[in-house]
CSV table of C-alpha atoms and ligand atoms in Angstrom, one decimal:
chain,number,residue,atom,x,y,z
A,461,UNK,CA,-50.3,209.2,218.8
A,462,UNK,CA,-48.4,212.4,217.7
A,463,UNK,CA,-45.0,212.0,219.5
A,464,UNK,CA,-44.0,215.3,220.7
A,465,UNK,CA,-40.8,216.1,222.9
A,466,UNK,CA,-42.3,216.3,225.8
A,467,UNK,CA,-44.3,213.0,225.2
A,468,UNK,CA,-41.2,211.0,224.3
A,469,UNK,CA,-39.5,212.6,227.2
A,470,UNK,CA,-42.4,211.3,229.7
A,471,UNK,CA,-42.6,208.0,228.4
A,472,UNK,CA,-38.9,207.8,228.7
A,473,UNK,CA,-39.0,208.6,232.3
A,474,UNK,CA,-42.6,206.1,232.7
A,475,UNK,CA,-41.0,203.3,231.2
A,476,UNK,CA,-37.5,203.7,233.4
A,477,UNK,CA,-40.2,203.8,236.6
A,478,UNK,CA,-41.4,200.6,235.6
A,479,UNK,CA,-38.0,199.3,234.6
A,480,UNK,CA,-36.6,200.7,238.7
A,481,UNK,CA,-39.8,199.3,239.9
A,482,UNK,CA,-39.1,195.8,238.4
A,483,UNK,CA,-35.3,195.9,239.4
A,484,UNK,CA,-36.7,196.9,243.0
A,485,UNK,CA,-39.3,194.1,242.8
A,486,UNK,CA,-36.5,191.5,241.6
A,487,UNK,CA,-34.5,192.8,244.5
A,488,UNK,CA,-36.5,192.5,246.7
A,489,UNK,CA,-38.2,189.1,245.6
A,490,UNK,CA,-35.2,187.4,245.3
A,491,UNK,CA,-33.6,186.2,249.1
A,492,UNK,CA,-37.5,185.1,249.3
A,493,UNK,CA,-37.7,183.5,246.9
A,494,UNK,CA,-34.4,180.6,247.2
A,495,UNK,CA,-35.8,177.6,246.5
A,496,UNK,CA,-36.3,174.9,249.0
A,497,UNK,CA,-35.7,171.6,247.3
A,498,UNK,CA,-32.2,170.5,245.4
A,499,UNK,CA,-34.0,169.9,241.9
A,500,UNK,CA,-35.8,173.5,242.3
A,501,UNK,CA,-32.2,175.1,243.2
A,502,UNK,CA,-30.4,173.6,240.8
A,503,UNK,CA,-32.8,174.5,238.0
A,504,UNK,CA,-32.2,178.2,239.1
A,505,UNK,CA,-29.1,178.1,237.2
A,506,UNK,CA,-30.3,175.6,234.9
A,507,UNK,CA,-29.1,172.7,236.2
A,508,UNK,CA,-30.4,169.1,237.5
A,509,UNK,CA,-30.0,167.7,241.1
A,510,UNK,CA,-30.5,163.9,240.8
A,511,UNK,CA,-30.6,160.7,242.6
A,512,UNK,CA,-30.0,156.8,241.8
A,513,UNK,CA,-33.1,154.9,242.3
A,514,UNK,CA,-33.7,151.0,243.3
A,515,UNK,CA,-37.2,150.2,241.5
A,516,UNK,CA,-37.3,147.9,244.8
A,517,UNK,CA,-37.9,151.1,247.1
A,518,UNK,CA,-40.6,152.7,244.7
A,519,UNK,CA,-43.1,150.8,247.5
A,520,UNK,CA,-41.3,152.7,250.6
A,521,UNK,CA,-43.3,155.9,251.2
A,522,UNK,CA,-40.6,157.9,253.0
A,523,UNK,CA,-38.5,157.3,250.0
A,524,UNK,CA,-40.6,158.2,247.5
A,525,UNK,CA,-42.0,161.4,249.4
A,526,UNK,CA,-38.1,162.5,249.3
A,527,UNK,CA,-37.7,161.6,245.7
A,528,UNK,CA,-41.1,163.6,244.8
A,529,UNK,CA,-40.0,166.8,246.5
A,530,UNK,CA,-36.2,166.9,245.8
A,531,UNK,CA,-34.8,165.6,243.2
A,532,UNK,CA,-35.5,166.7,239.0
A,533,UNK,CA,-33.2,163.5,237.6
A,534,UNK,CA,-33.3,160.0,238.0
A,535,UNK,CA,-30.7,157.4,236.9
A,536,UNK,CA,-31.6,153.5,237.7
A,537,UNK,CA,-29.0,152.0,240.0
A,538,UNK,CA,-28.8,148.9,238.8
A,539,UNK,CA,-32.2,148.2,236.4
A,540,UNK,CA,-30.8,149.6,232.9
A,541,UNK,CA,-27.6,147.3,233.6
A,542,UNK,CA,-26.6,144.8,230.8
A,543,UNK,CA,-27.5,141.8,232.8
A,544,UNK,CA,-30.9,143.8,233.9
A,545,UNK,CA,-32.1,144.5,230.5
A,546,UNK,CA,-31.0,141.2,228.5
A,547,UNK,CA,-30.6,138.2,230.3
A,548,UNK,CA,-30.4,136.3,227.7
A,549,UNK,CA,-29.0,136.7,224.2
A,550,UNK,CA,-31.6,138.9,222.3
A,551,UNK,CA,-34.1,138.4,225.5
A,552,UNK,CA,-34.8,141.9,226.5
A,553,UNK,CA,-36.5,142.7,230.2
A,554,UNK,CA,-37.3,145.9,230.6
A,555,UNK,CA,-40.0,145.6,233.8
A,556,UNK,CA,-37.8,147.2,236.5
A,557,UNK,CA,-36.2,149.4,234.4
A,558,UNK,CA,-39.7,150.5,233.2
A,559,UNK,CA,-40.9,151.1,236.5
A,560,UNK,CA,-38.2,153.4,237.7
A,561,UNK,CA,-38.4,155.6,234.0
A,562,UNK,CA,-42.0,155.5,234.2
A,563,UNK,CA,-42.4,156.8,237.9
A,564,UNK,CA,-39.3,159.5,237.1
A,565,UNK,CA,-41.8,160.8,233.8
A,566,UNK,CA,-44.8,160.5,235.4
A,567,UNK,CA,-43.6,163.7,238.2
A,568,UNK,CA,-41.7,165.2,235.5
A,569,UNK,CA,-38.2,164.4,236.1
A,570,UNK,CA,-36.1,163.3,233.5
A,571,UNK,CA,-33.4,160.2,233.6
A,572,UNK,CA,-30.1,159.2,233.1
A,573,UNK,CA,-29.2,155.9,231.1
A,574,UNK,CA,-27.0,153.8,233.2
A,575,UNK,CA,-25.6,152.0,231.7
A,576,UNK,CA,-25.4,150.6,228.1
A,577,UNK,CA,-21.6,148.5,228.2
A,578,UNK,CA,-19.5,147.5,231.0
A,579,UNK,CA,-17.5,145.2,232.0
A,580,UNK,CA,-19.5,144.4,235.3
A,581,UNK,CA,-23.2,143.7,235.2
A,582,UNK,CA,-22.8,141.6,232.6
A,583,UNK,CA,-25.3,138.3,232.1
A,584,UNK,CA,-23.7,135.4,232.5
A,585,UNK,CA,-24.0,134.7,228.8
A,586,UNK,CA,-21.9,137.7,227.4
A,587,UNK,CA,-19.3,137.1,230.5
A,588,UNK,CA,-18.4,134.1,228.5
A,589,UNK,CA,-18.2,135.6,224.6
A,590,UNK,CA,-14.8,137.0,222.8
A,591,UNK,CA,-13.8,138.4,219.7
A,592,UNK,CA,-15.7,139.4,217.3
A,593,UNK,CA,-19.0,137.6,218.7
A,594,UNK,CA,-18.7,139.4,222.1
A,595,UNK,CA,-18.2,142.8,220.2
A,596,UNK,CA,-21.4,142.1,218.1
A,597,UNK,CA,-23.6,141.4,220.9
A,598,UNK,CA,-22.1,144.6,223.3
A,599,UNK,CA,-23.2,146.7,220.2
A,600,UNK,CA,-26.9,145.1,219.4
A,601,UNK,CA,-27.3,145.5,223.3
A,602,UNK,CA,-27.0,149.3,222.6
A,603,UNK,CA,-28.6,149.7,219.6
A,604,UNK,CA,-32.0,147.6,221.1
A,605,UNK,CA,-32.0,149.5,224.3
A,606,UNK,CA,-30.9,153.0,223.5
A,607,UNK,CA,-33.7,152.6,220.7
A,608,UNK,CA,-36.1,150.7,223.2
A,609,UNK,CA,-35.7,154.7,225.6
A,610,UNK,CA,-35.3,156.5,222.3
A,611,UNK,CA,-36.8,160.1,223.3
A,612,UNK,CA,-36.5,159.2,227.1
A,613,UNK,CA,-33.1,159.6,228.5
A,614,UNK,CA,-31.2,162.7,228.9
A,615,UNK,CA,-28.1,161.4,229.2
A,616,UNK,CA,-26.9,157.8,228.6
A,617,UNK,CA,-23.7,156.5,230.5
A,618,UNK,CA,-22.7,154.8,226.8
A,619,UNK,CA,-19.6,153.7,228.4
A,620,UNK,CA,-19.0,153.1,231.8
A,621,UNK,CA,-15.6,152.3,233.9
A,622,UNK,CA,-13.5,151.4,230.7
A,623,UNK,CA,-9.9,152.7,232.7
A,624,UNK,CA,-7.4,151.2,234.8
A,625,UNK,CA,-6.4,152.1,238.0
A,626,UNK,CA,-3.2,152.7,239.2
A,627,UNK,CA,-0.4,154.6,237.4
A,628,UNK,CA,-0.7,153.4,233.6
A,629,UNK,CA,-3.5,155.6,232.4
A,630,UNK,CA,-4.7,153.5,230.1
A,631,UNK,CA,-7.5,151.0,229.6
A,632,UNK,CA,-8.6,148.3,231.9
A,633,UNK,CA,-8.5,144.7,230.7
A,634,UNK,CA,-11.6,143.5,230.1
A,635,UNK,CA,-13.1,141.1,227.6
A,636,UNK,CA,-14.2,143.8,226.0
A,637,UNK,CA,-11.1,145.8,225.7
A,638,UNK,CA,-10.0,142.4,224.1
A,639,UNK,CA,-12.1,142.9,221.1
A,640,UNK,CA,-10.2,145.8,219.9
A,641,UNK,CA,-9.5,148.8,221.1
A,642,UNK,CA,-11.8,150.4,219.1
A,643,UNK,CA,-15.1,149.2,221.1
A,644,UNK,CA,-15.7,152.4,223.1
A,645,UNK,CA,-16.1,154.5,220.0
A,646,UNK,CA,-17.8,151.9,218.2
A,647,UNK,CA,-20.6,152.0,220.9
A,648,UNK,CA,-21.0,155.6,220.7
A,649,UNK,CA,-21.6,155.5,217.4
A,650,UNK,CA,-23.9,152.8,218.0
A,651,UNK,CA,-25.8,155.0,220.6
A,652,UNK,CA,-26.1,158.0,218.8
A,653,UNK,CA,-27.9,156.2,215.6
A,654,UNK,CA,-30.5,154.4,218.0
A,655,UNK,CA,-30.8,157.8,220.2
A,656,UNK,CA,-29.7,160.9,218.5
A,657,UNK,CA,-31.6,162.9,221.2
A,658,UNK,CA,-29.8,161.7,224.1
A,659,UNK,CA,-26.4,163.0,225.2
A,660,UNK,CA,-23.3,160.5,225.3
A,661,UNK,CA,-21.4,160.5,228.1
A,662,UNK,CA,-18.1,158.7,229.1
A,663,UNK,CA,-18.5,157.9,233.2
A,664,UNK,CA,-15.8,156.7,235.6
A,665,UNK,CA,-14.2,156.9,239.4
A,666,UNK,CA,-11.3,158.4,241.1
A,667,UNK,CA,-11.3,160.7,237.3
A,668,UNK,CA,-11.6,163.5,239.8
A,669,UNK,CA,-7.8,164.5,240.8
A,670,UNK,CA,-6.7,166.0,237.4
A,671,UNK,CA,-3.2,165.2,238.0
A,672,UNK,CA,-4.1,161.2,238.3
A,673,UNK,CA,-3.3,158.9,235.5
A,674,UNK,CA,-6.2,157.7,235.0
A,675,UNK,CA,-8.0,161.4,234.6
A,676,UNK,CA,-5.2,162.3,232.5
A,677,UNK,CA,-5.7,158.5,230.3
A,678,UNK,CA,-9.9,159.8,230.3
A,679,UNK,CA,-8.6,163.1,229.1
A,680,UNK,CA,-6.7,162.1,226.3
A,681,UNK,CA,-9.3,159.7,225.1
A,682,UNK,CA,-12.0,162.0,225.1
A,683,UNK,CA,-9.6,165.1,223.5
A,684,UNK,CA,-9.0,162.2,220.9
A,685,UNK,CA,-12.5,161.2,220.3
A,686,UNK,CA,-13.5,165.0,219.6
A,687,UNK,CA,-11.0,165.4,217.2
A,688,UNK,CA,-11.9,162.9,215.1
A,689,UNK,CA,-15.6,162.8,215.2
A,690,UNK,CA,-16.5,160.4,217.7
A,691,UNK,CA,-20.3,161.4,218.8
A,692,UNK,CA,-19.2,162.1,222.6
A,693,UNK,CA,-21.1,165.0,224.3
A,694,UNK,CA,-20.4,164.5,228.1
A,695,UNK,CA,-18.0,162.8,230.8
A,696,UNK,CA,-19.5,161.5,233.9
A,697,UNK,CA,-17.5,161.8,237.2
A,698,UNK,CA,-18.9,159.3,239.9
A,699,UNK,CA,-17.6,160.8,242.7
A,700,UNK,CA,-17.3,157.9,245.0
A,701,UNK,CA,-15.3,160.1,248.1
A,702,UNK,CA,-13.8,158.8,251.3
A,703,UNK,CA,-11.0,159.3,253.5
A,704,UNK,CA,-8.7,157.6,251.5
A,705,UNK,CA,-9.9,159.4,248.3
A,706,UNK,CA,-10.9,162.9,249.1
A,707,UNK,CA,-12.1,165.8,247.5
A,708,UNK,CA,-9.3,166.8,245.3
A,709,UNK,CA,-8.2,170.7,245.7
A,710,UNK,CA,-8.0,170.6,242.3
A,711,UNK,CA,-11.6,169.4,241.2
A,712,UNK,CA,-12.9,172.7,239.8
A,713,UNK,CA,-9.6,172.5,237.6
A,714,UNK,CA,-10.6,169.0,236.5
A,715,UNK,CA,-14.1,169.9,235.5
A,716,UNK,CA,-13.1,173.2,233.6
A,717,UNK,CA,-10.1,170.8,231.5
A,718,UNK,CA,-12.5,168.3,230.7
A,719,UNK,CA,-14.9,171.0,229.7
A,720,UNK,CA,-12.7,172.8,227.9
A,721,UNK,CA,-12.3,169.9,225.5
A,722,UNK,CA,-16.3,170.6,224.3
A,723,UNK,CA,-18.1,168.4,226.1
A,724,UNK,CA,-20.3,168.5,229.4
A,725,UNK,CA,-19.9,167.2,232.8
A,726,UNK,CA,-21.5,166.1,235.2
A,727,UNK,CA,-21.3,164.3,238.7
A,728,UNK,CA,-23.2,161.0,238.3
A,729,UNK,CA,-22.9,159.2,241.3
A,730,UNK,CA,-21.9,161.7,244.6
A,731,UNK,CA,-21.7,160.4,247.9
A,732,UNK,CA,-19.1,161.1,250.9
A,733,UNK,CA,-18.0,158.6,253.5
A,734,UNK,CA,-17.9,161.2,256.7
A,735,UNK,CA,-20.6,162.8,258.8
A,736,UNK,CA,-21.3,166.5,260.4
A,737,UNK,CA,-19.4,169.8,259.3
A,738,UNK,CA,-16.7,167.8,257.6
A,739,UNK,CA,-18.9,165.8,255.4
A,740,UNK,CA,-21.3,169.0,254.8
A,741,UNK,CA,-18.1,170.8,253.6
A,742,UNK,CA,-16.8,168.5,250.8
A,743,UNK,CA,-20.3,168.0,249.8
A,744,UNK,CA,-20.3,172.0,249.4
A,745,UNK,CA,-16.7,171.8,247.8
A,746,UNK,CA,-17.8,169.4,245.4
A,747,UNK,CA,-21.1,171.8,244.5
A,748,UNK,CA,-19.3,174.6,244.6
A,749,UNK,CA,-17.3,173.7,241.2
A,750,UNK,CA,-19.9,172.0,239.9
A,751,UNK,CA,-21.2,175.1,239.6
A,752,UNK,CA,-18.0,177.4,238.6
A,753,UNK,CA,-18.5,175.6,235.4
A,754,UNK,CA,-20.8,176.5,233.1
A,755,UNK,CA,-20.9,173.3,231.2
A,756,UNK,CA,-21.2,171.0,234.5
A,757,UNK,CA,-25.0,170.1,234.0
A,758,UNK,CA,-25.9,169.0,236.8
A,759,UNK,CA,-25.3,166.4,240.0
A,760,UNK,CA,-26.3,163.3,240.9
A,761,UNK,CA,-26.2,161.7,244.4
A,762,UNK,CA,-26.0,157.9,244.4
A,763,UNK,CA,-29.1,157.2,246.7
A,764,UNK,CA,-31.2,159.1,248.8
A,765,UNK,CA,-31.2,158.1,252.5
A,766,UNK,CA,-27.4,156.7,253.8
A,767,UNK,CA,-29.4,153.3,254.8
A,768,UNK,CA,-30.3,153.0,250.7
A,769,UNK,CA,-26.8,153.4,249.7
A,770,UNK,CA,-24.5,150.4,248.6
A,771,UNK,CA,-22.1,151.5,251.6
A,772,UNK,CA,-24.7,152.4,254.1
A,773,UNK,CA,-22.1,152.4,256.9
A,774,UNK,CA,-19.9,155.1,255.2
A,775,UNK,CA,-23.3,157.4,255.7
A,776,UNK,CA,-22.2,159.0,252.5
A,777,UNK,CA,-25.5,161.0,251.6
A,778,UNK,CA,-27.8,163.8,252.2
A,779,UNK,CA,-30.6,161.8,254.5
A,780,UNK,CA,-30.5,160.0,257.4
A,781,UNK,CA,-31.9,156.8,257.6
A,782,UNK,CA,-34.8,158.6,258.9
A,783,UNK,CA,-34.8,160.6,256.0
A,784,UNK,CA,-34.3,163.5,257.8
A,785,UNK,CA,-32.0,165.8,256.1
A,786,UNK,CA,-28.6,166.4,257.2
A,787,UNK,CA,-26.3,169.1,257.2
A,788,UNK,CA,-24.6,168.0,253.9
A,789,UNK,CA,-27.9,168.6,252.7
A,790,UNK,CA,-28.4,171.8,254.0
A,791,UNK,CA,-25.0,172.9,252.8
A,792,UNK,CA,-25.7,171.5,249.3
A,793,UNK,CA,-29.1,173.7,249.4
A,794,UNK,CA,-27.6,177.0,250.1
A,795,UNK,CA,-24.6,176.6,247.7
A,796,UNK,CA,-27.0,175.8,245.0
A,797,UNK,CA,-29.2,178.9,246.2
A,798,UNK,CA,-25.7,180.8,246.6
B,1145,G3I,O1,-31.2,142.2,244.2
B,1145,G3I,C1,-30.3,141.1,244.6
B,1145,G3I,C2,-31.0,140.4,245.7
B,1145,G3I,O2,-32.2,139.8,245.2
B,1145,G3I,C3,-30.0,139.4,246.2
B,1145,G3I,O3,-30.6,138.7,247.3
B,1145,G3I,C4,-28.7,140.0,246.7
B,1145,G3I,C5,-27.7,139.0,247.2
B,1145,G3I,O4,-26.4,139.5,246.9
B,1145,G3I,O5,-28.2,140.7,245.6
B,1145,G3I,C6,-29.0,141.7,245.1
B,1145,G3I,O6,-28.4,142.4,244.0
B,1145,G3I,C7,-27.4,143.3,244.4
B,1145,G3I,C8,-27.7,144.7,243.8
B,1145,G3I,O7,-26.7,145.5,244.0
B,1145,G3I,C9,-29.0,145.2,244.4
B,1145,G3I,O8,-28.8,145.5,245.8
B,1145,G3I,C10,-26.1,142.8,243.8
B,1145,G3I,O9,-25.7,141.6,244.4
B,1145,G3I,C11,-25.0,143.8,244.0
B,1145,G3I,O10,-23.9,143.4,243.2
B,1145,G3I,C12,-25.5,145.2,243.4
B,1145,G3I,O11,-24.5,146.1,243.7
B,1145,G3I,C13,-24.6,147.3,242.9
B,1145,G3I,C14,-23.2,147.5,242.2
B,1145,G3I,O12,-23.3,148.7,241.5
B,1145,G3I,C15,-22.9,146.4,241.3
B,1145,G3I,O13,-21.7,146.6,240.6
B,1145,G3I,C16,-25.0,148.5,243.7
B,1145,G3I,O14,-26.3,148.3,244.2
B,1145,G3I,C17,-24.9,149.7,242.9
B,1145,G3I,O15,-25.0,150.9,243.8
B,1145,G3I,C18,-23.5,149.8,242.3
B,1145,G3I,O16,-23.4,151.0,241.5
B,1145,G3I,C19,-22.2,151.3,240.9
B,1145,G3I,C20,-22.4,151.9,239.6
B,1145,G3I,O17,-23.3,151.1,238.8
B,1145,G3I,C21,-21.1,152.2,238.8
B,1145,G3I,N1,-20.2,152.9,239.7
B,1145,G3I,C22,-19.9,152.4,241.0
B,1145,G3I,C23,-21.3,152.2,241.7
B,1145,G3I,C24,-21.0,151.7,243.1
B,1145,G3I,O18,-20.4,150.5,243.2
């Protein structure tokens, strides 16, 4: 076609029709269009809304209907554990763990490793081992079952809970701290060779005041690891919240500092003792700088109904027992479709 003024000119004016038209349709489309499920909100900024699972519940229809509909991440709550996956030395068991990965894949939702070395949750067998023997089977335990999910986890809680509490900042005894201070960086290098996929994260509790000690003692260890190569990509904030350990003011600032340093973040394990207004509003605290930072990934809730959750009584989550939703739920939905 011979392009004449007047041709150029009306396709100029056609094409910003259909660009006003578009706009107008986006406009238009988009308060109908806010999702109705956390996973489907979340994704809108492309983030994840997750939940732990107990491969014990995958029988409980009401639980699983939940699961289904809301939630686009999955993280075993205890089932990927040390003493879970190898109860004895170089005995792997992977049936429960299986079950939960395999349901999570099987509707399309993808899963966070929890968790490859720990001081708790472990078999009876390691609980007993020190030195150099203990440190040799924490990193085979990696290395067989990050390679065993190789492909399959998003993100693997490499190390979890490694800090003290209290004022020191530093690192928790444990007989694994005993083999050397170097055995947190040695099992993310582990990690990363059986699972170079898979992001590494660091994951903790009461990490979420930044001006604690312990924040501060994760802070420096991760600011330390990324300047020297250490394969981290992500720190894990548990978010275990109750009267006595709120919803810090400064959270948002906590997320952004850790973020800052190059890695992600995300919130691994979110629940809130409370009820009502009050409980939906640090639940929308919490998602509201979860999403003021662009590398916070995504959120995880640590159970589905409050009678699932390993303090039921607290009614820290987003369903009843009924599994009706509440309104920390509904507060959760519209900040995510905010
Ligand atoms: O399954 C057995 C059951 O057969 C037995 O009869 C019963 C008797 O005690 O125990 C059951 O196992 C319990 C298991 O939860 C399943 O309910 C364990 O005793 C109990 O210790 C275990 O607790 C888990 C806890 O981690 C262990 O440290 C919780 O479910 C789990 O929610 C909790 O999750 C941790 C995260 O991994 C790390 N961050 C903190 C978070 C909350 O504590």
């Amino acid at each position: 076609m011979k392009l004449t003024s007047r041709s150029v000119s009306r396709a100029v004016l056609v094409s910003t029709m259909v660009t006003a038209t578009a706009a107008a349709s986006v406009l238009v489309a988009s308060p109908a269009s806010a999702a109705t499920t956390l996973g489907a909100s979340a994704a809108q900024s492309g983030r994840y809304f997750g939940t732990a699972v107990a491969a014990g519940k995958l029988g409980d229809s009401t639980y699983v209907n939940i699961l289904n509909r809301e939630f686009d991440m999955v993280t075993a709550e205890n089932e990927m554990k040390m003493d879970a996956t190898e109860p004895n030395p170089g005995q792997f068991s992977y049936g429960n763990a299986d079950r939960i990965v395999n349901h999570a894949r099987n509707q399309g939702k993808r899963v966070r490793g929890h968790a490859l070395a720990w001081h708790q949750q472990q078999p009876g067998w390691m609980q007993n081992m020190s030195g150099s023997a203990l440190r040799q089977a924490m990193l085979n335990h990696v290395t067989q079952v990050a390679t065993y999910y190789r492909g399959k986890i998003h993100s693997w809680d490499v190390v979890n809970e490694a800090f003290a509490d209290g004022n020191s900042g530093g690192r928790r005894d444990s007989n694994l701290q005993r083999t050397g201070n170097d055995w947190i960086e040695a099992a993310f290098r582990a990690a990363r060779a059986a699972d170079p996929g898979a992001k590494l994260c660091y994951n903790d509790y009461n990490t979420d005041n930044w001006s604690h000690a312990k924040t501060q003692g994760v802070y420096r260890m991760v600011q330390d690891f990324k300047s020297r190569g250490v394969p981290i990509d992500c720190v894990g904030f548990q978010a275990h919240f109750n009267s006595g350990n709120p919803v810090p003011n400064n959270y948002h600032t906590t997320l952004q500092n850790f973020a800052n340093l190059g890695v992600d973040v995300q919130i691994t394990e979110l629940d809130i003792a409370g009820s009502g207004s009050s409980q939906a509003d640090q639940f929308k605290g919490v998602t509201q700088a979860c999403l003021a930072v662009s590398r916070c990934n995504g959120i995880t809730v640590w159970g589905i109904r409050d009678s699932d959750s390993w303090r039921a009584s607290d009614t820290p989550l987003l369903f009843d027992r009924n599994g009706n939703k509440k309104a920390a739920y509904n507060s959760v939905l519209a900040q995510l479709n905010s």
